[in-house]
């Protein structure tokens, strides 16, 4: 299915990451946005609130982030493509109903424009310290999909991609951007609508009375049941069976949670998106995501000029973590380096997967500003020893 | 009086609206939820509504289980968040009747903020709040509705916090319809629910119901049936009563009736009118996304 030309601002624009993200959502067919103001994400909500009335859609500023997350699940259940945006403190509040979205298996997109934390932290300055919260922030066992754009252009493109993944896998998808990308203004090229491929929501082909809400196809993903069409289905945040009915037993729980895990784990090759450069033959591979993957470039170029065999991996998807690829590389390289604007979060996964086969180095940062290239360069020099 | 064999029917009269494959339900005998669910089912039937066009949303707690027993599109959400979930659902499907059916702790304690803001926006939905004065599912803890001096498992020496007066809360927040009945006023409750569902805007029905297992026992009030009867017999019907004067004291008179019934544009009417006024032809009026699935 192609995007609706009435919703796509085809052309070259000068946009910041937040505005580009909003345009991505509109192009993807988002028609419901429930949000609550929070720096540095607010421009997404502001642009959506200006644009929706002209293209079709409802922006509603909810009373808090608990309500925003609940509302986008409700509207998605009603058939809309939905989104919300927030930052650290709001992300914490949204974790409650993010878990409901995981359990109900409701497609929607949640954007976290990361700032410094903990607590109110640094409202106007960047961080990447919510990455583990993105992975584990709601209670219980589950898998997540999280994308990390490094530019306004990617903010546009990955927002569309996030909607497509959420529809394909019937689950909430996270966009983990940050204040730098959100407020950085660059050229954004929006293609014609017929070049934007959208994934249509998969509804059941069965008739009312024959269909259940959790009846997976061969790919492990259950087609949704539409509301208002006589299916009279029930869905619950409680552990449930294929009918959506609560079943409070260990056996039902295993069936339910395993399915939530499997639908991501069985499709990691489809979901994981890495951009690799000069990895073959490298002695050191530097990994990063979001803004840090741009910040690492000068350091890597300098090291290469000096003859150091350094490869790089930009993680477009951070979750699910590219476990298989990191294990392969760990057997080949001297060192793996993780550059991230926190004190070691995704690094822990890299280190776990390296499993002692190579050395691992963290180039962490407290946040508030991006890394200095020298810090990364020094780490590469250390890593190649 | 005995019932002869030919008067018996195989079918439960509410079978068409209940998920019979989920019966027996989990509620205690003489809990007020049974009559309240019956009142909702009867109201839906009386209104001759298309069952396909009704959604029920519940939160967490004993009353939160209602969504699971109604044979309608039904959503059992998180604690306190039934209303904001329903806000999204209603905006996506404004042609459907959206009914939130939940308890006092769910709707006005953890969900209190959503309750007042959704009433303020006058979102077109019906909220049925079964008030049993206590957190029942979790074992009888004090609630924001527990009357002064009443005992609960976390107010063992009697509650000393002022409780909410729910009709006043709903009315002052902007509800267009506010009524209160007890679970034993089945006919009047049914009529109130039917009126609330038909009402354009945020309509609210409070149902005073006994918690037979916890509230009745902890306060030595006899059986659930005794308590249900007490509420009924001590109810004073006062339509149009000033909502400032309908507070509930421990085991005293309860003022019931229809307190508010006003006309006011709904959230979606305001949204469409407001945007059209400013944007004119450029505005794409919102009619939901029924065509999308």
XYZ file of C-alpha atoms in Angstrom:
678
model
C 0.000 0.000 0.000
C 1.308 3.461 -0.927
C 1.081 6.593 1.192
C -1.789 9.034 0.621
C -0.459 11.959 -1.499
C -2.667 14.358 0.464
C -0.691 13.526 3.579
C 2.833 13.662 2.165
C 4.724 16.967 1.939
C 6.793 15.907 -1.053
C 9.812 18.138 -1.602
C 12.953 19.449 0.055
C 12.519 21.043 3.450
C 14.607 22.569 6.191
C 13.290 20.806 9.285
C 14.393 19.793 12.727
C 14.182 16.163 13.788
C 10.973 16.657 15.744
C 9.111 18.283 12.850
C 10.465 15.635 10.483
C 9.197 12.936 12.848
C 5.720 14.520 12.807
C 5.766 14.556 8.988
C 6.810 10.913 8.996
C 3.822 10.044 11.165
C 1.424 11.968 8.928
C 2.869 10.334 5.809
C 2.532 6.932 7.484
C -1.202 7.525 7.891
C -1.294 8.338 11.604
C -4.713 9.821 12.421
C -4.668 9.920 16.212
C -2.074 11.525 18.432
C -2.483 11.671 22.208
C 0.247 13.717 23.813
C 1.348 15.706 26.810
C 3.821 18.587 26.585
C 7.369 17.801 27.611
C 10.702 19.274 26.568
C 12.430 18.427 24.256
C 9.709 16.500 22.397
C 6.945 19.093 22.222
C 7.532 20.234 18.639
C 6.269 16.865 17.426
C 2.912 17.415 19.139
C 2.799 21.050 18.022
C 3.316 20.190 14.363
C 0.829 17.354 14.489
C -1.761 19.661 16.083
C -1.318 22.158 13.212
C -1.254 19.608 10.412
C -3.869 17.059 11.436
C -6.926 19.284 10.910
C -5.887 19.805 7.281
C -5.122 16.180 6.460
C -7.599 14.333 8.685
C -6.796 13.263 12.192
C -7.292 14.134 15.844
C -4.626 15.562 18.077
C -5.661 15.535 21.711
C -3.555 16.909 24.516
C -4.305 14.471 27.294
C -4.163 15.242 31.017
C -0.914 13.340 31.517
C 1.315 10.712 29.934
C -0.556 7.844 31.568
C -3.624 8.999 29.677
C -1.707 9.677 26.446
C -0.430 6.130 26.252
C -3.832 4.670 27.189
C -5.581 6.842 24.596
C -3.326 5.793 21.723
C -4.037 2.149 22.584
C -7.778 2.825 22.653
C -7.724 4.677 19.344
C -5.561 2.011 17.739
C -8.059 -0.599 18.910
C -10.674 1.497 17.141
C -8.770 1.216 13.866
C -6.560 4.320 13.817
C -2.815 4.437 13.373
C -1.667 6.202 16.518
C 1.348 7.860 18.058
C 2.568 9.744 21.095
C 5.817 11.473 21.939
C 7.509 12.222 25.216
C 10.820 12.469 27.047
C 12.322 10.853 30.178
C 9.828 11.704 32.954
C 6.863 11.124 30.649
C 8.432 7.930 29.329
C 8.505 6.638 32.917
C 4.776 7.301 33.248
C 4.025 5.703 29.904
C 5.719 2.454 30.831
C 2.522 1.282 32.579
C 0.379 1.310 29.469
C 3.273 0.523 27.164
C 3.127 -2.845 28.915
C -0.614 -2.985 28.238
C 0.106 -2.346 24.560
C 2.619 -5.207 24.566
C 0.100 -7.507 26.263
C -2.912 -6.495 24.143
C -0.620 -6.500 21.069
C -1.754 -3.095 19.918
C 0.073 -1.395 17.042
C 1.232 2.144 17.860
C 4.382 4.268 17.855
C 5.940 5.986 20.863
C 8.735 8.526 20.431
C 11.137 9.327 23.251
C 13.208 12.434 22.566
C 15.771 11.639 25.229
C 17.126 14.236 27.641
C 19.397 13.973 30.677
C 18.098 12.113 33.729
C 17.395 10.804 36.345
C 14.230 12.626 37.361
C 13.735 16.085 35.856
C 17.439 16.038 34.996
C 18.355 18.140 31.971
C 15.111 19.056 30.193
C 16.788 20.985 27.375
C 19.936 18.924 26.871
C 20.517 15.536 25.263
C 21.020 12.081 26.686
C 20.739 8.462 25.587
C 20.223 7.124 29.061
C 16.703 5.718 28.614
C 17.881 2.825 26.459
C 17.578 0.190 29.160
C 14.264 1.648 30.263
C 13.126 1.249 26.665
C 14.133 -2.380 26.874
C 12.900 -3.218 30.356
C 10.847 -0.241 31.565
C 7.516 -1.981 31.952
C 7.210 -4.950 34.256
C 7.342 -8.556 33.123
C 9.117 -10.361 30.299
C 8.648 -9.079 26.779
C 10.561 -8.054 23.674
C 10.623 -4.580 22.204
C 11.523 -2.940 18.924
C 13.401 0.373 19.235
C 14.780 2.526 16.409
C 17.342 5.322 16.776
C 17.442 8.059 14.093
C 20.639 10.086 13.726
C 19.265 13.013 11.714
C 16.076 14.835 10.748
C 16.040 12.857 7.483
C 16.148 9.601 9.415
C 13.570 10.922 11.893
C 11.180 11.176 8.947
C 12.102 7.828 7.431
C 12.308 5.811 10.645
C 8.966 7.114 11.871
C 7.357 5.588 8.781
C 9.399 2.433 9.329
C 8.265 2.304 12.970
C 4.608 2.443 11.912
C 5.241 -0.338 9.411
C 6.931 -2.542 12.016
C 4.164 -1.883 14.538
C 1.522 -2.971 12.036
C 3.509 -5.949 10.823
C 4.292 -7.287 14.277
C 1.147 -5.999 15.999
C 2.950 -4.240 18.804
C 4.027 -0.800 20.061
C 7.313 0.333 18.491
C 9.699 2.827 20.085
C 11.645 5.605 18.410
C 14.516 6.463 20.743
C 15.804 9.787 19.508
C 17.358 12.574 21.581
C 17.402 16.327 22.090
C 20.232 16.799 19.558
C 18.453 15.058 16.712
C 15.101 16.495 17.777
C 16.311 20.087 17.611
C 18.922 19.783 14.845
C 17.742 21.466 11.650
C 18.852 20.024 8.334
C 17.665 19.343 4.845
C 14.915 16.728 4.756
C 13.853 15.284 1.439
C 10.319 13.931 1.470
C 9.716 11.647 -1.506
C 6.532 11.428 -3.563
C 3.767 9.442 -1.873
C 4.028 6.625 -4.398
C 7.577 5.976 -3.218
C 6.476 5.505 0.391
C 5.472 1.927 1.085
C 3.103 1.396 4.013
C 2.226 -1.839 5.763
C -1.506 -2.321 6.046
C -2.996 -3.562 9.283
C -3.716 -7.256 9.138
C -7.315 -7.986 10.100
C -8.792 -11.418 10.461
C -10.347 -13.049 7.425
C -12.567 -15.162 9.644
C -16.196 -14.343 10.280
C -17.664 -13.098 13.571
C -18.224 -16.061 15.833
C -15.262 -17.927 14.332
C -12.414 -15.546 15.089
C -10.416 -14.998 18.272
C -8.111 -12.064 19.007
C -4.987 -14.182 19.616
C -5.041 -16.758 16.886
C -1.630 -16.481 15.225
C -0.992 -17.060 11.535
C 2.012 -19.147 10.492
C 4.274 -16.131 11.020
C 3.321 -16.050 14.719
C 1.378 -12.813 14.425
C -2.336 -12.769 15.202
C -4.523 -10.764 12.825
C -6.486 -8.073 14.649
C -10.238 -8.159 15.057
C -11.983 -4.928 14.041
C -14.300 -3.241 16.533
C -17.888 -2.509 15.668
C -18.148 -5.365 13.166
C -19.904 -7.957 15.257
C -16.885 -9.870 16.498
C -17.763 -8.924 20.105
C -14.251 -9.820 21.159
C -12.602 -9.342 24.516
C -9.011 -8.328 25.195
C -7.347 -7.921 28.581
C -4.060 -7.003 30.199
C -4.421 -10.150 32.278
C -2.696 -13.317 31.105
C -5.083 -14.707 28.524
C -5.741 -17.502 26.079
C -6.370 -17.313 22.340
C -9.907 -16.100 23.016
C -8.567 -13.117 24.957
C -10.157 -14.498 28.111
C -8.232 -14.264 31.393
C -6.606 -17.542 32.411
C -4.596 -17.283 35.593
C -2.380 -20.332 35.322
C 1.327 -20.946 34.783
C 0.563 -22.832 31.589
C -1.474 -20.024 30.049
C 1.175 -17.530 31.077
C 3.879 -19.492 29.302
C 1.758 -19.667 26.140
C 1.003 -15.962 26.283
C 4.463 -14.585 27.123
C 6.311 -16.995 24.843
C 4.244 -15.751 21.926
C 5.078 -12.129 22.760
C 8.793 -13.016 22.815
C 8.743 -15.296 19.775
C 7.060 -12.869 17.427
C 10.133 -10.629 17.769
C 12.825 -13.266 18.282
C 11.692 -15.332 15.303
C 11.967 -12.291 13.039
C 15.193 -10.640 14.178
C 16.679 -10.939 10.688
C 13.789 -8.899 9.334
C 13.758 -6.379 12.167
C 17.444 -5.748 12.903
C 18.905 -3.001 10.750
C 22.621 -2.286 10.957
C 24.677 -0.009 8.749
C 28.197 -1.430 8.622
C 31.294 0.113 7.143
C 34.816 -1.331 6.847
C 33.989 -4.123 9.243
C 35.684 -6.876 7.210
C 39.283 -7.166 8.315
C 38.874 -4.591 11.059
C 40.822 -4.934 14.281
C 38.452 -2.610 16.114
C 34.745 -2.127 15.466
C 33.022 0.920 16.904
C 29.293 0.616 17.517
C 26.881 3.457 18.185
C 23.301 4.524 17.570
C 21.417 7.783 17.097
C 23.394 11.005 17.393
C 26.461 9.172 18.770
C 26.835 7.348 15.457
C 27.448 10.712 13.796
C 29.660 12.019 16.550
C 31.973 9.011 16.174
C 32.743 9.784 12.500
C 35.624 12.305 12.889
C 37.383 10.012 15.373
C 37.018 7.006 13.101
C 38.237 8.938 10.034
C 41.275 10.154 11.968
C 42.105 6.641 13.172
C 41.746 5.256 9.651
C 44.052 7.935 8.279
C 46.594 6.775 10.803
C 46.293 3.259 9.420
C 44.237 1.730 12.201
C 41.913 -0.940 10.874
C 38.692 0.334 12.368
C 35.210 -0.644 11.276
C 31.931 0.883 12.334
C 28.374 -0.205 12.913
C 25.505 2.210 13.174
C 22.629 0.482 14.918
C 19.452 1.777 13.305
C 17.580 -0.686 15.493
C 18.929 -0.954 19.023
C 16.328 -3.423 20.240
C 16.248 -6.282 19.502
C 19.997 -6.259 20.041
C 22.094 -7.698 17.163
C 23.299 -10.567 19.298
C 24.280 -12.896 16.451
C 26.335 -10.261 14.628
C 28.178 -9.175 17.780
C 29.052 -12.805 18.596
C 30.448 -13.266 15.073
C 32.530 -10.110 15.276
C 33.804 -10.838 18.761
C 35.498 -13.954 17.373
C 37.293 -11.888 14.728
C 38.286 -8.518 16.170
C 40.601 -7.343 18.931
C 38.060 -5.004 20.443
C 34.499 -3.793 20.237
C 33.810 -0.205 21.250
C 30.405 1.199 22.198
C 29.835 4.941 22.013
C 26.702 6.078 23.821
C 25.514 9.114 25.766
C 25.038 7.249 29.011
C 27.295 5.440 31.444
C 27.014 2.032 29.827
C 23.617 0.619 28.881
C 23.620 -0.925 25.400
C 27.323 -1.536 26.125
C 26.233 -4.180 28.650
C 24.546 -6.137 25.879
C 27.560 -5.803 23.601
C 29.825 -6.964 26.408
C 27.537 -9.903 27.210
C 27.476 -11.037 23.588
C 31.253 -10.604 23.190
C 31.451 -13.199 25.970
C 35.151 -12.680 26.561
C 36.096 -13.452 22.946
C 37.425 -9.914 22.462
C 38.002 -6.881 24.608
C 35.123 -4.424 25.010
C 35.373 -0.696 25.587
C 32.759 1.780 26.646
C 32.965 5.394 25.575
C 30.298 6.633 27.912
C 29.160 10.147 28.652
C 27.062 11.769 31.346
C 24.992 13.537 28.661
C 24.078 17.208 28.423
C 26.325 17.413 25.367
C 27.579 14.941 22.819
C 30.985 13.259 23.066
C 34.126 15.083 22.030
C 35.736 13.281 19.061
C 38.977 13.017 21.060
C 37.350 10.808 23.687
C 36.310 8.371 20.969
C 39.654 8.587 19.188
C 41.491 7.847 22.434
C 39.262 4.831 23.010
C 40.028 3.488 19.513
C 43.772 3.897 20.157
C 43.388 2.024 23.415
C 41.220 -0.640 21.801
C 43.704 -1.432 19.026
C 46.623 -2.018 21.419
C -45.023 -20.241 44.819
C -43.515 -22.877 42.686
C -42.277 -22.635 39.151
C -43.724 -25.241 36.868
C -41.577 -26.980 34.306
C -43.140 -25.202 31.354
C -42.261 -21.795 32.849
C -38.567 -22.665 32.939
C -36.437 -21.687 30.011
C -33.161 -23.219 28.964
C -31.775 -19.849 28.108
C -30.678 -17.151 30.511
C -32.676 -14.031 29.596
C -29.467 -12.033 29.264
C -27.610 -14.727 27.350
C -27.389 -12.679 24.176
C -25.415 -10.014 26.040
C -23.330 -12.215 28.325
C -20.346 -14.407 27.548
C -21.935 -17.588 28.827
C -18.649 -19.438 28.243
C -17.229 -17.330 31.072
C -20.013 -18.033 33.578
C -19.908 -18.616 36.553
C -18.448 -15.200 37.256
C -15.951 -14.459 40.012
C -18.189 -12.160 42.068
C -19.326 -13.043 45.591
C -22.977 -13.906 46.229
C -25.108 -10.812 47.028
C -22.550 -8.423 45.576
C -24.308 -5.526 43.851
C -22.574 -6.135 40.539
C -25.084 -8.730 39.369
C -28.062 -6.412 39.401
C -25.997 -3.583 37.942
C -24.825 -5.670 34.981
C -28.432 -6.803 34.508
C -29.490 -3.159 34.536
C -26.968 -2.368 31.792
C -28.021 -5.352 29.690
C -31.699 -4.460 30.094
C -31.024 -0.816 29.252
C -29.193 -1.841 26.057
C -32.147 -4.012 25.119
C -34.722 -1.374 26.010
C -32.908 1.099 23.778
C -32.885 -1.482 20.961
C -29.237 -0.728 20.321
C -27.270 -2.678 17.727
C -24.988 -4.846 19.841
C -22.233 -4.507 17.251
C -22.097 -0.819 17.947
C -21.359 -0.855 21.675
C -17.969 -1.036 23.355
C -17.447 -1.649 27.057
C -14.202 -0.582 28.712
C -13.232 -1.478 32.262
C -10.277 -0.875 34.534
C -9.115 -3.110 37.365
C -10.982 -4.475 40.363
C -14.169 -6.443 40.927
C -16.141 -4.076 38.721
C -13.270 -4.066 36.259
C -14.253 -7.608 35.376
C -17.535 -6.462 33.850
C -15.970 -5.951 30.408
C -15.027 -9.607 30.389
C -18.572 -10.804 30.903
C -20.377 -8.590 28.396
C -20.753 -10.151 24.937
C -19.779 -6.920 23.225
C -16.471 -5.522 21.957
C -14.888 -5.223 25.374
C -11.608 -4.021 26.770
C -10.112 -4.822 30.158
C -7.391 -2.198 30.589
C -5.031 -1.100 33.375
C -5.920 0.237 36.807
C -7.457 3.680 36.449
C -6.970 3.957 32.695
C -10.298 2.729 31.381
C -11.438 6.296 30.708
C -8.425 7.516 28.677
C -8.419 4.229 26.727
C -12.112 4.839 26.048
C -11.363 8.427 24.969
C -9.100 7.095 22.212
C -11.576 4.399 21.258
C -14.452 6.886 21.108
C -12.508 9.333 18.935
C -11.586 6.514 16.553
C -15.167 5.185 16.493
C -17.557 8.012 17.385
C -20.513 6.126 15.874
C -20.239 3.516 18.628
C -21.643 3.799 22.139
C -18.687 3.779 24.495
C -19.483 2.635 28.020
C -16.924 2.661 30.823
C -17.956 0.306 33.601
C -15.660 0.304 36.617
C -15.370 0.761 40.352
C -14.869 3.713 42.680
C -11.188 3.068 43.417
C -10.418 2.610 39.754
C -12.346 5.615 38.467
C -11.850 8.266 41.125
C -8.681 7.318 42.990
C -6.010 6.109 40.569
C -8.136 7.257 37.620
C -9.394 10.481 39.226
C -7.470 12.806 36.940
C -8.841 11.106 33.828
C -12.364 11.211 35.241
C -12.397 14.980 35.788
C -10.679 15.831 32.495
C -12.908 13.624 30.389
C -15.958 15.195 32.042
C -14.423 18.635 31.430
C -13.991 17.867 27.722
C -17.511 16.441 27.635
C -16.381 13.399 25.695
C -19.473 11.512 24.558
C -19.362 8.413 26.729
C -21.181 6.841 29.650
C -19.354 6.092 32.879
C -21.001 3.671 35.279
C -19.280 3.664 38.650
C -20.140 0.900 41.063
C -19.347 2.397 44.456
C -18.974 -0.201 47.197
C -16.993 2.178 49.435
C -13.929 -0.053 49.465
C -11.196 -1.759 47.428
C -12.791 -5.155 47.267
C -10.643 -7.198 44.877
C -7.451 -6.517 46.847
C -8.963 -7.315 50.229
C -11.021 -4.421 51.571
C -8.680 -1.438 51.756
C -9.839 2.134 52.376
C -11.045 4.006 49.284
C -11.540 7.684 48.464
C -15.255 6.933 48.835
C -15.092 5.142 52.207
C -17.453 7.018 54.567
C -15.960 8.629 57.673
C -15.549 6.139 60.561
C -16.119 3.069 58.350
C -13.589 0.302 58.847
C -11.477 -1.222 56.160
C -8.416 -3.430 56.192
C -6.200 -0.322 56.010
C -8.392 1.862 58.234
C -8.766 -0.666 61.047
C -9.763 2.018 63.578
C -12.190 3.722 61.249
C -11.652 5.991 58.259
C -10.698 9.546 59.165
C -10.367 10.943 55.615
C -13.159 12.943 53.995
C -14.635 10.909 51.145
C -15.501 12.121 47.662
C -19.050 13.031 46.795
C -19.049 11.561 43.296
C -22.074 13.360 41.824
C -20.562 16.673 42.893
C -17.198 15.673 41.416
C -18.797 14.686 38.100
C -21.109 17.706 37.916
C -18.461 20.258 38.829
C -16.103 18.717 36.258
C -18.656 19.195 33.492
C -20.779 16.043 33.170
C -24.033 16.511 31.244
C -25.897 13.756 33.065
C -25.441 12.660 36.676
C -27.553 10.142 38.541
C -27.178 7.903 41.587
C -29.143 4.792 42.484
C -28.532 1.771 44.642
C -28.056 -1.700 43.241
C -31.515 -2.662 44.450
C -33.307 0.140 42.584
C -33.092 -2.109 39.563
C -35.861 -0.539 37.506
C -34.800 3.057 38.191
C -31.143 2.166 37.704
C -31.941 0.567 34.352
C -33.772 3.692 33.278
C -30.920 5.911 34.434
C -28.376 3.839 32.494
C -30.590 4.001 29.407
C -30.852 7.778 29.765
C -27.118 8.061 30.297
C -26.330 6.004 27.190
C -28.748 8.105 25.143
C -27.346 11.337 26.528
C -24.992 13.277 24.308
C -21.841 14.037 26.256
C -20.190 12.742 29.415
C -22.869 10.929 31.405
C -22.277 9.474 34.835
C -24.231 6.958 36.899
C -23.127 6.087 40.419
C -24.412 2.790 41.762
C -24.291 2.256 45.518
C -23.572 -1.429 45.934
C -22.821 -3.718 48.848
C -19.501 -5.481 49.176
C -20.734 -8.531 50.979
C -17.393 -10.131 51.724
C -15.303 -7.210 52.893
C -17.162 -3.986 53.628
C -20.116 -5.760 55.233
C -17.956 -8.078 57.312
C -15.360 -5.545 58.399
C -18.132 -3.206 59.517
C -20.378 -5.930 60.977
C -23.254 -4.967 58.718
C -24.723 -8.415 58.229
C -24.902 -10.172 54.899
C -24.568 -8.549 51.519
C -28.289 -8.876 51.121
C -28.871 -7.087 54.435
C -26.611 -4.271 53.236
C -28.213 -4.093 49.812
C -31.590 -3.779 51.491
C -30.265 -1.200 53.944
C -29.018 1.020 51.094
C -32.324 0.663 49.313
C -34.463 1.330 52.368
C -32.350 4.300 53.408
C -32.332 5.856 49.973
C -34.151 9.151 49.681
C -35.224 9.894 46.130
C -34.613 13.541 45.386
C -34.440 14.324 41.679
C -32.650 17.544 40.926
C -31.027 17.613 44.364
C -28.175 20.069 44.806
C -25.059 17.935 44.299
C -23.439 19.814 47.178
C -25.891 18.108 49.462
C -25.574 14.475 48.455
C -22.583 13.430 50.570
C -22.785 9.939 52.018
C -22.222 9.327 55.725
C -21.603 5.955 57.292
C -24.826 3.912 57.382
C -27.144 6.864 57.055
C -29.585 8.211 54.472
C -28.405 8.164 50.861
C -29.858 10.739 48.497
C -30.504 9.157 45.101
C -32.061 10.328 41.850
C -31.206 12.240 38.724
C -29.201 15.285 39.717
C -27.950 16.714 36.430
C -29.374 16.558 32.897
C -28.102 19.400 30.734
C -27.238 20.052 27.099
C -23.716 20.977 26.079
C -21.699 20.418 22.897
C -19.468 17.362 23.032
C -15.710 17.185 22.607
C -15.960 16.094 18.975
C -18.609 18.691 18.144
C -16.370 21.379 19.622
C -13.347 19.990 17.768
C -15.106 20.019 14.403
C -16.840 23.368 14.926
C -13.744 25.053 16.302
C -11.485 23.953 13.470
C -14.084 24.619 10.789
C -14.657 28.127 12.087
C -10.988 28.986 11.635
C -9.914 26.794 8.738
C -13.089 26.767 6.657
C -12.765 24.543 3.589
C -9.218 23.645 4.526
C -10.521 21.673 7.492
C -11.066 17.975 7.057
C -13.867 17.203 9.521
C -13.259 14.224 11.754
C -15.813 11.466 11.524
C -13.752 8.579 12.874
C -12.032 5.755 11.076
C -14.860 3.288 10.626
C -13.972 2.910 6.962
C -10.433 1.884 7.812
C -11.202 -1.652 8.932
